[in-house]
Short mmCIF file of C-alpha atoms in Angstrom, two decimals:
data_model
loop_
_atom_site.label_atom_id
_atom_site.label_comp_id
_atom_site.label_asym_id
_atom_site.label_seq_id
_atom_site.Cartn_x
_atom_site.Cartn_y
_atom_site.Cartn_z
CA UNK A 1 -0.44 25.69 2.27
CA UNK A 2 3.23 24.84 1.74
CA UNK A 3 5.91 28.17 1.52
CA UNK A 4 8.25 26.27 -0.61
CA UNK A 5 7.94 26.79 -4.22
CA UNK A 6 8.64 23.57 -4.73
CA UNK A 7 5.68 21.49 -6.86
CA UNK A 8 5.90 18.12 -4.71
CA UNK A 9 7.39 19.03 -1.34
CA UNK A 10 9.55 16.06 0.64
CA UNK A 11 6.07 15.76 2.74
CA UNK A 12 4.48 14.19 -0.34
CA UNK A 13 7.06 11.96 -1.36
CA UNK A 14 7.15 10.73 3.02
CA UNK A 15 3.61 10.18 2.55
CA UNK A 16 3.36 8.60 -1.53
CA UNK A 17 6.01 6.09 -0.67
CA UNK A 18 4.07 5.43 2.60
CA UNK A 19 1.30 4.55 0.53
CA UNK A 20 3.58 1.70 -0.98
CA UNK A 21 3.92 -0.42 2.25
CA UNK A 22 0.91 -0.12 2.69
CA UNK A 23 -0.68 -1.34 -0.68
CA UNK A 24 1.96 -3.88 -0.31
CA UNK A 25 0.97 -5.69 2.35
CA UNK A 26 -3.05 -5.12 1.44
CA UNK A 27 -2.75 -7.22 -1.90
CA UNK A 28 0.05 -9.38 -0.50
CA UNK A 29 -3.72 -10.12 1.74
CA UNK A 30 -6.53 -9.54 -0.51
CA UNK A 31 -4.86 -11.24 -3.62
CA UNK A 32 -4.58 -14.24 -1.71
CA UNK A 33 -8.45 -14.58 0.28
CA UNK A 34 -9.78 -15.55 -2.96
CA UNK A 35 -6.88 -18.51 -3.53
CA UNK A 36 -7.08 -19.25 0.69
CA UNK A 37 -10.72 -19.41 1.45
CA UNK A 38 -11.60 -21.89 -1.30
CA UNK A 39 -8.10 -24.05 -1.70
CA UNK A 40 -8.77 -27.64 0.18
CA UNK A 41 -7.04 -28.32 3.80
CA UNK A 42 -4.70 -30.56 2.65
CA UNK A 43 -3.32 -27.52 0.30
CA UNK A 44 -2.79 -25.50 3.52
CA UNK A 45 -6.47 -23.18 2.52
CA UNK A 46 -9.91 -23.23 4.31
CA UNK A 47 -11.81 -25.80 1.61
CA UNK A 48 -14.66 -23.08 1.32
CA UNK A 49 -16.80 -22.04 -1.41
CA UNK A 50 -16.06 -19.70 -4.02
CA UNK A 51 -18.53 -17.50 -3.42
CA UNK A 52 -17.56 -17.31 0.75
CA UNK A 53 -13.98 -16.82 -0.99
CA UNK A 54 -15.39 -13.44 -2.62
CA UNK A 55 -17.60 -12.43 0.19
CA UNK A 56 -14.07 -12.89 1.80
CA UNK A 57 -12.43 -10.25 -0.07
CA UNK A 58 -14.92 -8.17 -0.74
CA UNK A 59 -15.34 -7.62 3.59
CA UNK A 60 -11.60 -7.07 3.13
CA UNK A 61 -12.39 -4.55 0.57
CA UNK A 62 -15.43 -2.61 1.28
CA UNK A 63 -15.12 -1.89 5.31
CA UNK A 64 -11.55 -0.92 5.06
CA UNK A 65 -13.08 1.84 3.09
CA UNK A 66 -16.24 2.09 5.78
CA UNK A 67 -13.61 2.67 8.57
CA UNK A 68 -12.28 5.44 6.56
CA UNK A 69 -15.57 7.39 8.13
CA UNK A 70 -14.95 6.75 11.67
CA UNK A 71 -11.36 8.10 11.17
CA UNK A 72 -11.89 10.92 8.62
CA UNK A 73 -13.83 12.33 11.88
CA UNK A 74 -11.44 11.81 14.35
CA UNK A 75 -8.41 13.53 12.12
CA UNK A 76 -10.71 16.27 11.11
CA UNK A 77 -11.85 17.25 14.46
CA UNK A 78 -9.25 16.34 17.14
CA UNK A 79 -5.79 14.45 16.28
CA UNK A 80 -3.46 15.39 13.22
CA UNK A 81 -3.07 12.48 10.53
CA UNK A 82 0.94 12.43 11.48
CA UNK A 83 -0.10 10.22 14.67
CA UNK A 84 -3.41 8.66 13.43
CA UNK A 85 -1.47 7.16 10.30
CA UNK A 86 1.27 4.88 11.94
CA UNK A 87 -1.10 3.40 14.81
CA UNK A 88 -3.68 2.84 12.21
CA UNK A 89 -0.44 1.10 10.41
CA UNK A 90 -0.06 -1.15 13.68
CA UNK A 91 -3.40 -2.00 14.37
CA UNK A 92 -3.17 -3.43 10.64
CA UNK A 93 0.28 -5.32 11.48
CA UNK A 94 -1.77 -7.15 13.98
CA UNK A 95 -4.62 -7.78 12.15
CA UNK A 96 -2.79 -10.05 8.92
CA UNK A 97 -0.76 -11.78 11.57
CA UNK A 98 -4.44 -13.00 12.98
CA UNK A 99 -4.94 -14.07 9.01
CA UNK A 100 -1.07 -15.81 9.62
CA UNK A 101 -2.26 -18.33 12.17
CA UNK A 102 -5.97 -18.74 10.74
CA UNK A 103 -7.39 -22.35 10.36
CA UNK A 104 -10.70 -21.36 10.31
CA UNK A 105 -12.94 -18.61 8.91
CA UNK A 106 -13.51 -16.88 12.28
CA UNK A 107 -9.81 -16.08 12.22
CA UNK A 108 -9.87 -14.71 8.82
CA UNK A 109 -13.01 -12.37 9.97
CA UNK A 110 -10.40 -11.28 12.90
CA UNK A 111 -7.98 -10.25 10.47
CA UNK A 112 -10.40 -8.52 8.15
CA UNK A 113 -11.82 -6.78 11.21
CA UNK A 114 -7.80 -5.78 12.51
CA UNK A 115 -7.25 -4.57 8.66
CA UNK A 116 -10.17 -2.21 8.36
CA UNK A 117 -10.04 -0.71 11.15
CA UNK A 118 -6.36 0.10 10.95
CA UNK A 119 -6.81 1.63 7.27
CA UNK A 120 -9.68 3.82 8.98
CA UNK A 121 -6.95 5.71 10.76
CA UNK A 122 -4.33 5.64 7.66
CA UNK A 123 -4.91 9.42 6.24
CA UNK A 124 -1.69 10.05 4.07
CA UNK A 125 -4.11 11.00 1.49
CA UNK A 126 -5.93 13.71 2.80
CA UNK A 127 -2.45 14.87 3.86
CA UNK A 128 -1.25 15.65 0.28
CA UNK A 129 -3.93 18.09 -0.47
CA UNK A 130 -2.58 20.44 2.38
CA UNK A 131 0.74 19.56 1.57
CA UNK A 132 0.31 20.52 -2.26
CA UNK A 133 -0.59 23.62 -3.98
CA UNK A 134 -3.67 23.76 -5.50
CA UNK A 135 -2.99 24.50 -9.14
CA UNK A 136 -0.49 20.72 -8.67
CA UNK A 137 -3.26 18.84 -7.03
CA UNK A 138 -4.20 16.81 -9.77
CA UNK A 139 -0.17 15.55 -11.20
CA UNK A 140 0.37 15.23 -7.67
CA UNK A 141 -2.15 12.86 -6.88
CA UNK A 142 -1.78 10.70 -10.28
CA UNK A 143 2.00 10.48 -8.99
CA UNK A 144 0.78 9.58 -5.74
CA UNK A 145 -1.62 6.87 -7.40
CA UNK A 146 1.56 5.45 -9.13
CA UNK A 147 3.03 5.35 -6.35
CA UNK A 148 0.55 3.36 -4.59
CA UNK A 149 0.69 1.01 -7.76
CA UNK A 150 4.28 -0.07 -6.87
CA UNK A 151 3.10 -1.14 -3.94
CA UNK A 152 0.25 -2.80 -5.41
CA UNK A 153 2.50 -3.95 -8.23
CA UNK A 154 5.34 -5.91 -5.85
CA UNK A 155 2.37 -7.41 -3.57
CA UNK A 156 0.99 -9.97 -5.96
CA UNK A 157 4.05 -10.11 -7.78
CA UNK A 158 5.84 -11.56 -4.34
CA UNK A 159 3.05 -13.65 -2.92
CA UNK A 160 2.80 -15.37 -6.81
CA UNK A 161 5.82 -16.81 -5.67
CA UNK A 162 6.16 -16.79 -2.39
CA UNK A 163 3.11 -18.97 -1.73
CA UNK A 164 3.25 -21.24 -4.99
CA UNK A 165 7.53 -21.73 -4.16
CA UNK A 166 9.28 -20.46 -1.39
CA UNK A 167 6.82 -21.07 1.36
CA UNK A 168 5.49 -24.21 -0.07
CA UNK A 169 5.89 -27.47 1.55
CA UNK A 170 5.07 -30.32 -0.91
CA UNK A 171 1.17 -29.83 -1.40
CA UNK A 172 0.75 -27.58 1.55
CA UNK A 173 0.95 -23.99 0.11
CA UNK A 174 2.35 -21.03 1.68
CA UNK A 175 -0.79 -18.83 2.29
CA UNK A 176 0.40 -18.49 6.30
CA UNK A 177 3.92 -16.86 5.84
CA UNK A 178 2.63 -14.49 3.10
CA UNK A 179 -0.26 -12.63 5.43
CA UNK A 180 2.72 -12.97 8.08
CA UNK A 181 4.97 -11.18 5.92
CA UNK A 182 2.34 -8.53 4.88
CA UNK A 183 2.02 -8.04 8.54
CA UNK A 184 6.15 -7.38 8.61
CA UNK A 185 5.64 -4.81 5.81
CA UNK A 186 3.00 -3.43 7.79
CA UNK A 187 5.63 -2.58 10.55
CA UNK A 188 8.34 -1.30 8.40
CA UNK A 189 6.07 1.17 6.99
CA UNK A 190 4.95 2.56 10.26
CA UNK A 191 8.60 3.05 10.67
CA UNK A 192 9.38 4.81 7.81
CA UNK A 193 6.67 7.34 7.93
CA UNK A 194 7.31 8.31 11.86
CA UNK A 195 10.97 8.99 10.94
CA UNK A 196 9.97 10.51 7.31
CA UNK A 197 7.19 12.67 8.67
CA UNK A 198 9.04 14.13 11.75
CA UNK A 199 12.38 14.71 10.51
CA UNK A 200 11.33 16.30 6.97
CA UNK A 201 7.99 17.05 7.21
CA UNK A 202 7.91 19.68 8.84
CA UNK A 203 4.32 21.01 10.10
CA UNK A 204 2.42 18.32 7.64
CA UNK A 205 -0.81 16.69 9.92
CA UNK A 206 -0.04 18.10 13.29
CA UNK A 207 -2.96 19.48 13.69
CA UNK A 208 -6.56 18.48 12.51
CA UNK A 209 -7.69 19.12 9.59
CA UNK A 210 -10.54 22.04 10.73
CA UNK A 211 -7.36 24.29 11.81
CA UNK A 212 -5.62 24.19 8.31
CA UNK A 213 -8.19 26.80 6.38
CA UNK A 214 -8.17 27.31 3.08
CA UNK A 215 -7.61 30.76 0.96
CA UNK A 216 -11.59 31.45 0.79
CA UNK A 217 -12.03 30.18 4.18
CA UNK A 218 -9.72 32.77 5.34
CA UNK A 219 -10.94 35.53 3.50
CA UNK A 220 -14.13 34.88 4.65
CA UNK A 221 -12.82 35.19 8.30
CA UNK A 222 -11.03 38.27 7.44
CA UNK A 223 -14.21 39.94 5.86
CA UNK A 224 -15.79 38.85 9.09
CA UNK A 225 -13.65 40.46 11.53
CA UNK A 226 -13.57 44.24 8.67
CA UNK A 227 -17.09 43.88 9.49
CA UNK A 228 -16.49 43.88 13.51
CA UNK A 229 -18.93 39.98 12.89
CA UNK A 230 -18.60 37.07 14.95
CA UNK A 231 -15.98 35.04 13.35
CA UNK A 232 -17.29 32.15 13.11
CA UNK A 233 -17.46 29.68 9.97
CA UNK A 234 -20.32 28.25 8.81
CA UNK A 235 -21.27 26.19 5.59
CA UNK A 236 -22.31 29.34 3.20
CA UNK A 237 -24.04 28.20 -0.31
CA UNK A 238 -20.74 27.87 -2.16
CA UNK A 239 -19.77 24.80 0.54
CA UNK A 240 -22.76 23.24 0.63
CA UNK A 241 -23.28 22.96 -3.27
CA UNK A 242 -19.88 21.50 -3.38
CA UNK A 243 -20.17 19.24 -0.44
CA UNK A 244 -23.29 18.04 -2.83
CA UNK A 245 -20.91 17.63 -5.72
CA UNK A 246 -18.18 15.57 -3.71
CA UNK A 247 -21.62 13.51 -2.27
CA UNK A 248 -22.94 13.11 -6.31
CA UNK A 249 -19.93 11.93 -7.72
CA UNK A 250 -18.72 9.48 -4.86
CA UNK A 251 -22.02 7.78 -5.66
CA UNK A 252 -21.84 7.70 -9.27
CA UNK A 253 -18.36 5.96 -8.36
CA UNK A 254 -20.03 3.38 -6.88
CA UNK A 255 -21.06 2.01 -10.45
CA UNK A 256 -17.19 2.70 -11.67
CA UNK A 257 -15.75 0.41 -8.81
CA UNK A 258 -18.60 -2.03 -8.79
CA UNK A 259 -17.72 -2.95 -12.95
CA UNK A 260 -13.96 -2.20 -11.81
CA UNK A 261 -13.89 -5.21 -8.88
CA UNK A 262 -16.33 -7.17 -10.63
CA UNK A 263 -13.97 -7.95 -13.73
CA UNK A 264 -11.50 -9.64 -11.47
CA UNK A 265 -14.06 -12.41 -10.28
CA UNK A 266 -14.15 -13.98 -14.35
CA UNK A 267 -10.54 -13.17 -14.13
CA UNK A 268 -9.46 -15.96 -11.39
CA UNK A 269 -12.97 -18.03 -11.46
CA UNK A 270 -13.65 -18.09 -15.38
CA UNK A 271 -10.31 -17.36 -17.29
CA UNK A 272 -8.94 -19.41 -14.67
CA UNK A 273 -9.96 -22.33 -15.95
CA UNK A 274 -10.95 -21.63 -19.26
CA UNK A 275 -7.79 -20.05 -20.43
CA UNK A 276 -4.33 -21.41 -21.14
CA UNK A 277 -2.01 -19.80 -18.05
CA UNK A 278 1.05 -21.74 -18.97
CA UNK A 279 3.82 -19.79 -21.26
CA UNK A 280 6.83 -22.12 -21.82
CA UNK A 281 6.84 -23.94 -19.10
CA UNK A 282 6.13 -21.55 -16.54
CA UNK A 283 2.39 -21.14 -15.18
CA UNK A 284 1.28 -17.44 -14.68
CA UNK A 285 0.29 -17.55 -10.90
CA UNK A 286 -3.64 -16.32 -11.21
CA UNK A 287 -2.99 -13.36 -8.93
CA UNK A 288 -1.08 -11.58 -11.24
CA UNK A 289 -3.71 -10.55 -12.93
CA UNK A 290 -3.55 -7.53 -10.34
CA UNK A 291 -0.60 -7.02 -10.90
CA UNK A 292 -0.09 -6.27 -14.53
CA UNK A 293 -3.18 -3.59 -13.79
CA UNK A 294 -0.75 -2.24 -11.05
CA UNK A 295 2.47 -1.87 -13.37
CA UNK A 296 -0.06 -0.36 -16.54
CA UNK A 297 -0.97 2.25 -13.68
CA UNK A 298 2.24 2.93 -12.44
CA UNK A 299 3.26 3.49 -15.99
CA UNK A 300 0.56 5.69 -17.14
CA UNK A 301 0.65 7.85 -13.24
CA UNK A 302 3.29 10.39 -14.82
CA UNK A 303 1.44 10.41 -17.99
CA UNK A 304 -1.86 11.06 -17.13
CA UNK A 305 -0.32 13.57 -14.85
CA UNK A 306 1.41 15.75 -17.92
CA UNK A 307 -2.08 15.44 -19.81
CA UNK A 308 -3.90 17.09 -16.84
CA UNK A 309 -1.35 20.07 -16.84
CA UNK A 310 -1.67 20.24 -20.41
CA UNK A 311 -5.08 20.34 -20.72
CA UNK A 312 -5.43 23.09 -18.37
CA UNK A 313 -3.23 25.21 -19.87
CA UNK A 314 -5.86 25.07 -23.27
CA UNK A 315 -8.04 28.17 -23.22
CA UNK A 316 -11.04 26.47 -22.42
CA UNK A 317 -9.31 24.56 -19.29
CA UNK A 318 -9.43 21.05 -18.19
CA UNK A 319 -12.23 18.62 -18.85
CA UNK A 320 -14.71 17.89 -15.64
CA UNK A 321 -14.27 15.11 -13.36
CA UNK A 322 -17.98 14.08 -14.40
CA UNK A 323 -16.87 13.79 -18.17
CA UNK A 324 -13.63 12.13 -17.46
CA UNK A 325 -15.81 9.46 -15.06
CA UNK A 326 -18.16 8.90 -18.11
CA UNK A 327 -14.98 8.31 -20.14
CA UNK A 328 -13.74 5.97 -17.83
CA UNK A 329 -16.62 4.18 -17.28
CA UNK A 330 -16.72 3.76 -20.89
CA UNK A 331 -13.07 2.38 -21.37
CA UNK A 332 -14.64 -0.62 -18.69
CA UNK A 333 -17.38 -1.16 -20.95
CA UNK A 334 -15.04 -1.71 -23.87
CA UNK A 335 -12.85 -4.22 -21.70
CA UNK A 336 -15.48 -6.17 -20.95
CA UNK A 337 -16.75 -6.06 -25.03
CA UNK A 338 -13.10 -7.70 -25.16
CA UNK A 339 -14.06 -10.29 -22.66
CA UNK A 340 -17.46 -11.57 -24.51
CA UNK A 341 -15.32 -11.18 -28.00
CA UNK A 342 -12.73 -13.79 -26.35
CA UNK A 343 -15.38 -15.80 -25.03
CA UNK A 344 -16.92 -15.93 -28.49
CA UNK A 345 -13.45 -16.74 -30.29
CA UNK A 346 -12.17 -19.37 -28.47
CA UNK A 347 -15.09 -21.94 -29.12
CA UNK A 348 -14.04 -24.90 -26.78
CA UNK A 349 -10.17 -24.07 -26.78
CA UNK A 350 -8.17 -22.15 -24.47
CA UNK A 351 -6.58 -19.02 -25.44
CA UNK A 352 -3.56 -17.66 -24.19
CA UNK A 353 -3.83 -15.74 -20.48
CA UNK A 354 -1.68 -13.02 -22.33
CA UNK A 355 -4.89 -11.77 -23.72
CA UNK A 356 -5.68 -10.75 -20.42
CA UNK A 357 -3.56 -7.66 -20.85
CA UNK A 358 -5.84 -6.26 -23.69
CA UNK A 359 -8.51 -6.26 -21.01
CA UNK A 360 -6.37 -4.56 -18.27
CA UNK A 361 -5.47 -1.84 -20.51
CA UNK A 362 -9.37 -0.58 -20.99
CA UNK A 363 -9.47 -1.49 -16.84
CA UNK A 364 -6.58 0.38 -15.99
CA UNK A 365 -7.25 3.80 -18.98
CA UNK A 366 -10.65 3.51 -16.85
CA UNK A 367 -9.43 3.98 -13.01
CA UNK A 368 -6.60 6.80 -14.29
CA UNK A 369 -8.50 8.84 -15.90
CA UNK A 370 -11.39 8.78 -12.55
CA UNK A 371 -9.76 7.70 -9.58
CA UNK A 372 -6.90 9.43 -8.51
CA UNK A 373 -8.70 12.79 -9.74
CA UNK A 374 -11.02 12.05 -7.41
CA UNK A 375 -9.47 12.62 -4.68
CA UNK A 376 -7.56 15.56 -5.96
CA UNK A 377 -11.37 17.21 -6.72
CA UNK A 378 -12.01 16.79 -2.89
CA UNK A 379 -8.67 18.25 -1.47
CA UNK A 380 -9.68 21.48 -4.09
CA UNK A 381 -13.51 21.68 -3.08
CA UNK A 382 -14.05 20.67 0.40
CA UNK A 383 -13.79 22.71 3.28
CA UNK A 384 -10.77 22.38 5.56
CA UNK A 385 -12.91 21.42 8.47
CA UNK A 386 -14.49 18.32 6.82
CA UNK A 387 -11.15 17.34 4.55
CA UNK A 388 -10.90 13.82 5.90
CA UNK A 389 -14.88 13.21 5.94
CA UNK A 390 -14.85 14.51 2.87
CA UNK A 391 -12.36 12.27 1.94
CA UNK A 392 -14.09 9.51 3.31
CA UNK A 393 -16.98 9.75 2.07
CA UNK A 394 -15.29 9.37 -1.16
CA UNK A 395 -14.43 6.09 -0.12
CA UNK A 396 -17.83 5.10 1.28
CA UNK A 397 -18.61 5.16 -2.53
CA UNK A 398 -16.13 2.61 -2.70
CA UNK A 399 -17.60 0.89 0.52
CA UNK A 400 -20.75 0.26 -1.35
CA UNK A 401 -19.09 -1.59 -5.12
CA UNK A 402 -16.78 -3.32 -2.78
CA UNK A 403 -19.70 -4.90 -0.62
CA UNK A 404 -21.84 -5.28 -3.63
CA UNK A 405 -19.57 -6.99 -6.40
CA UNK A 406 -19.72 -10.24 -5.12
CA UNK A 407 -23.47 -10.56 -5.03
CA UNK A 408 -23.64 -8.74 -8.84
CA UNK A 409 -21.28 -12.09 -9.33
CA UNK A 410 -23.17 -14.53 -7.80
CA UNK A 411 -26.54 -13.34 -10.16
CA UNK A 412 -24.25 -12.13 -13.17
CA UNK A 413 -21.69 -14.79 -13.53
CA UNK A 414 -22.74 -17.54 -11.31
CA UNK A 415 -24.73 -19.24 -13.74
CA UNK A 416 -27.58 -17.45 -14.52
CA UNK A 417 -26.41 -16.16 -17.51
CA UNK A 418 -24.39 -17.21 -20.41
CA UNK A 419 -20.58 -15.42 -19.63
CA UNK A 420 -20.71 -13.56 -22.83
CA UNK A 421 -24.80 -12.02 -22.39
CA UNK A 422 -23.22 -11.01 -18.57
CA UNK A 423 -20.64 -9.38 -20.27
CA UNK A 424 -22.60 -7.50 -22.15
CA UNK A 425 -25.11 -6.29 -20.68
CA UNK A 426 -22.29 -5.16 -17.71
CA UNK A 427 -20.82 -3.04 -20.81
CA UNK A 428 -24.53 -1.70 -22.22
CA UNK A 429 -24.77 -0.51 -18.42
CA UNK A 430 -21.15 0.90 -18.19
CA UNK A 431 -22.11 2.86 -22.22
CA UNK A 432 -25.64 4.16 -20.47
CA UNK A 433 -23.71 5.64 -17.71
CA UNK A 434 -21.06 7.30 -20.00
CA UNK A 435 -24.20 9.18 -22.21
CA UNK A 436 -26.17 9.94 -18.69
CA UNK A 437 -23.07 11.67 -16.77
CA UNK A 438 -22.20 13.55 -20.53
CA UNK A 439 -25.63 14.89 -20.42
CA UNK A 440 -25.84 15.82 -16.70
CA UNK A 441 -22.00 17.43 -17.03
CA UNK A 442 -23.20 21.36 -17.07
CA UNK A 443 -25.64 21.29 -14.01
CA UNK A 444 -23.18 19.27 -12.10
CA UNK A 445 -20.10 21.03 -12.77
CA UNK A 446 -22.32 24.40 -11.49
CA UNK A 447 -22.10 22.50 -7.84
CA UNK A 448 -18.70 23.27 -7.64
CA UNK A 449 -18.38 26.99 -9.35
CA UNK A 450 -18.08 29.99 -7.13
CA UNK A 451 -21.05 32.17 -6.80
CA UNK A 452 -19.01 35.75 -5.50
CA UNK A 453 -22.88 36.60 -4.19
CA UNK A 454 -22.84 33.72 -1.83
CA UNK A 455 -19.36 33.78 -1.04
CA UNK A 456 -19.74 35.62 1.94
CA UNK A 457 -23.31 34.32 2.83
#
């Protein structure tokens, strides 16, 4: 743990504004699969099918969070997340300059292939809970997650224009130069962090992660040695129930993130056509859909950070992560009440796209008050030795919605159903969820309380 009584150390903001390049150059990409794969030839796209465009993006999505594994292990167990981060960052570089010179879906799988397995290695995140103290863990990570919104914010924001205007030619559209440029961005963020990192951060992911113990990990080892014991750490019942916990909840995310992606999908495919996305005479490029979500988050990252610290200061403490993931989960089911009441509203007309932004406020009160707690729960609960699986396996939640949404799509939205019964019965499920985690909060949040009679077991 830090020395410096400082709450956010310069480590954190090396590693938060890392975080920025990269979400930069992932939804300067992923915002623009959807709009590459299935825009003809002639309009500088592939000419595929809308449904190969999601598949697209959701590969893009899910195994960049599967890779996560593979690397969690290697910066737990033998290199420090200071070196794994910026080749991870290169590998990525390479991979959306294969999506740069694409003609042909192969190409695009190269690129998805390049991206993933360079965000595998990318570990800021599991940096910031040894950088952080414990009791700021949760502000610092809803500052980090705003942090990460800029990023996400000034991606689609950029390639709105950039491949509608600036890099247009005529009819062919600029799809080419944009995954080129998130491929630049790539690059400059590998530089920033190596200089950040070793010129102000001090001793922040030198080592793995199974070297940095926590307090209770080194009071066991002290015990250990009073009692003339092997020292040697093992998973005692404490660690184990929690590892549980970390494993319960990162499943129970997959539902969050499946309803979370899957709104987008009606966003570009339905509303795209079905809603009005002129104002004036200026057309709303599609893709900034995401990024409205990313400014509400960036806005509400400080916010949601004071509420935390306020509500454990109240006698009674904070509210559990499992509550505040039924809440959120909740808020979805409300935005996509909104959706079906739209549907209903507009008969045959087309409403204005700016009605969008009702929805993104239930998506985005949703994913603040669950997502970046999330990973502040795991720095708190796991054990130093298995931070970045830990971590990872957090994100192998994510894996799963990612690799599932566009298949709950296809059967939910892809004509099946009438738009506003899939709507609804997407929020009855999201309502379900919110009563089932409120009723299971007490015997889950006992996974993660300390037993002092197990404590040394």
């Amino acid at each position: 743990m830090p020395e410096k009584k400082t709450r956010y150390p310069f480590a954190f903001w090396v590693c938060g504004c890392t975080e920025i390049f990269e979400r930069l150059s992932f939804y300067l990409g992923r915002s623009l699969i959807l709009l590459f794969a299935t825009a003809t030839v002639a309009a500088g796209g592939l000419g595929l099918s809308d449904v190969t465009g999601a598949k697209m993006q959701s590969n893009l999505t899910a195994f960049s969070y599967l890779a996560a594994i593979v690397g969690g292990i290697i910066v737990d167990k033998w290199i420090g997340a200071r070196y794994t981060t910026p080749i991870g960052m290169l590998i990525v570089a390479a991979g959306y300059f294969c999506g740069s010179i694409a003609h042909n879906a192969t190409m695009v799988n190269f690129m998805i292939f390049g991206v993933c397995f360079g965000l595998g290695l990318f570990k800021t995140g599991p940096m910031v809970g040894k950088i952080v103290r414990t009791e700021d863990l949760k502000s610092a990570y809803s500052i980090r997650y705003s942090l990460v919104n800029v990023g996400a914010l000034v991606g689609p924001l950029l390639s709105g224009v950039l491949y509608t205007k600036f890099f247009a030619h005529g009819s062919m559209l600029g799809f080419r130069p944009c995954f080129r440029l998130a491929s630049i961005v790539m690059l400059a963020g590998a530089v920033w962090f190596t200089l950040g990192i070793m010129l102000k951060g001090g001793d922040a992911g030198k080592r793995p992660f199974k070297t940095e113990k926590t307090q209770e990990e080194l009071e066991r080892e002290a015990a250990q040695k009073a009692a003339n014991k092997e020292v040697k750490l093992t998973l005692n019942a404490n660690e184990k129930k929690r590892i549980w916990a970390i494993i319960l909840i990162s499943a129970f995310q997959i539902i969050f993130w499946l309803f979370w992606y899957l709104a987008y999908l009606p966003a570009y495919y339905y509303w795209g056509t079905n809603m009005s996305w002129k104002v004036g005479n200026f057309t709303i490029p599609t893709n900034w859909f995401d990024a409205c979500n990313a400014l509400f988050c960036i806005i509400s990252g400080p916010l949601t950070a004071m509420l935390w610290h306020k509500l454990e200061s109240r006698p009674q403490g904070d509210i559990s992560l499992f509550k505040k993931l039924g809440i959120a989960l909740g808020f979805l089911g409300c935005g996509y009440i909104f959706y079906a009441i739209v549907d209903i509203a507009r008969g045959s007309g087309k409403p204005s796209c700016l009605l969008l932004v009702i929805f993104l406020v239930f998506l985005t009160l949703g994913e603040m008050f669950f997502s970046p707690l999330g990973s502040a729960f795991i720095a708190e609960y796991s054990p130093s030795r298995l931070m970045a699986i830990m971590m990872s396996v957090w994100s192998l939640g994510i894996f799963f919605a990612a690799k599932l949404y566009a298949y709950v799509y296809q059967f939910a939205f892809g004509g099946h159903f009438k738009f506003t019964h899939a709507c609804i019965g997407v929020a009855i499920a999201a309502f379900l969820c919110t009563v089932i985690l409120f009723a299971m909060d007490k015997p889950l949040r006992s996974l993660v309380e300390k037993k002092e009679d197990q404590a040394e077991a």
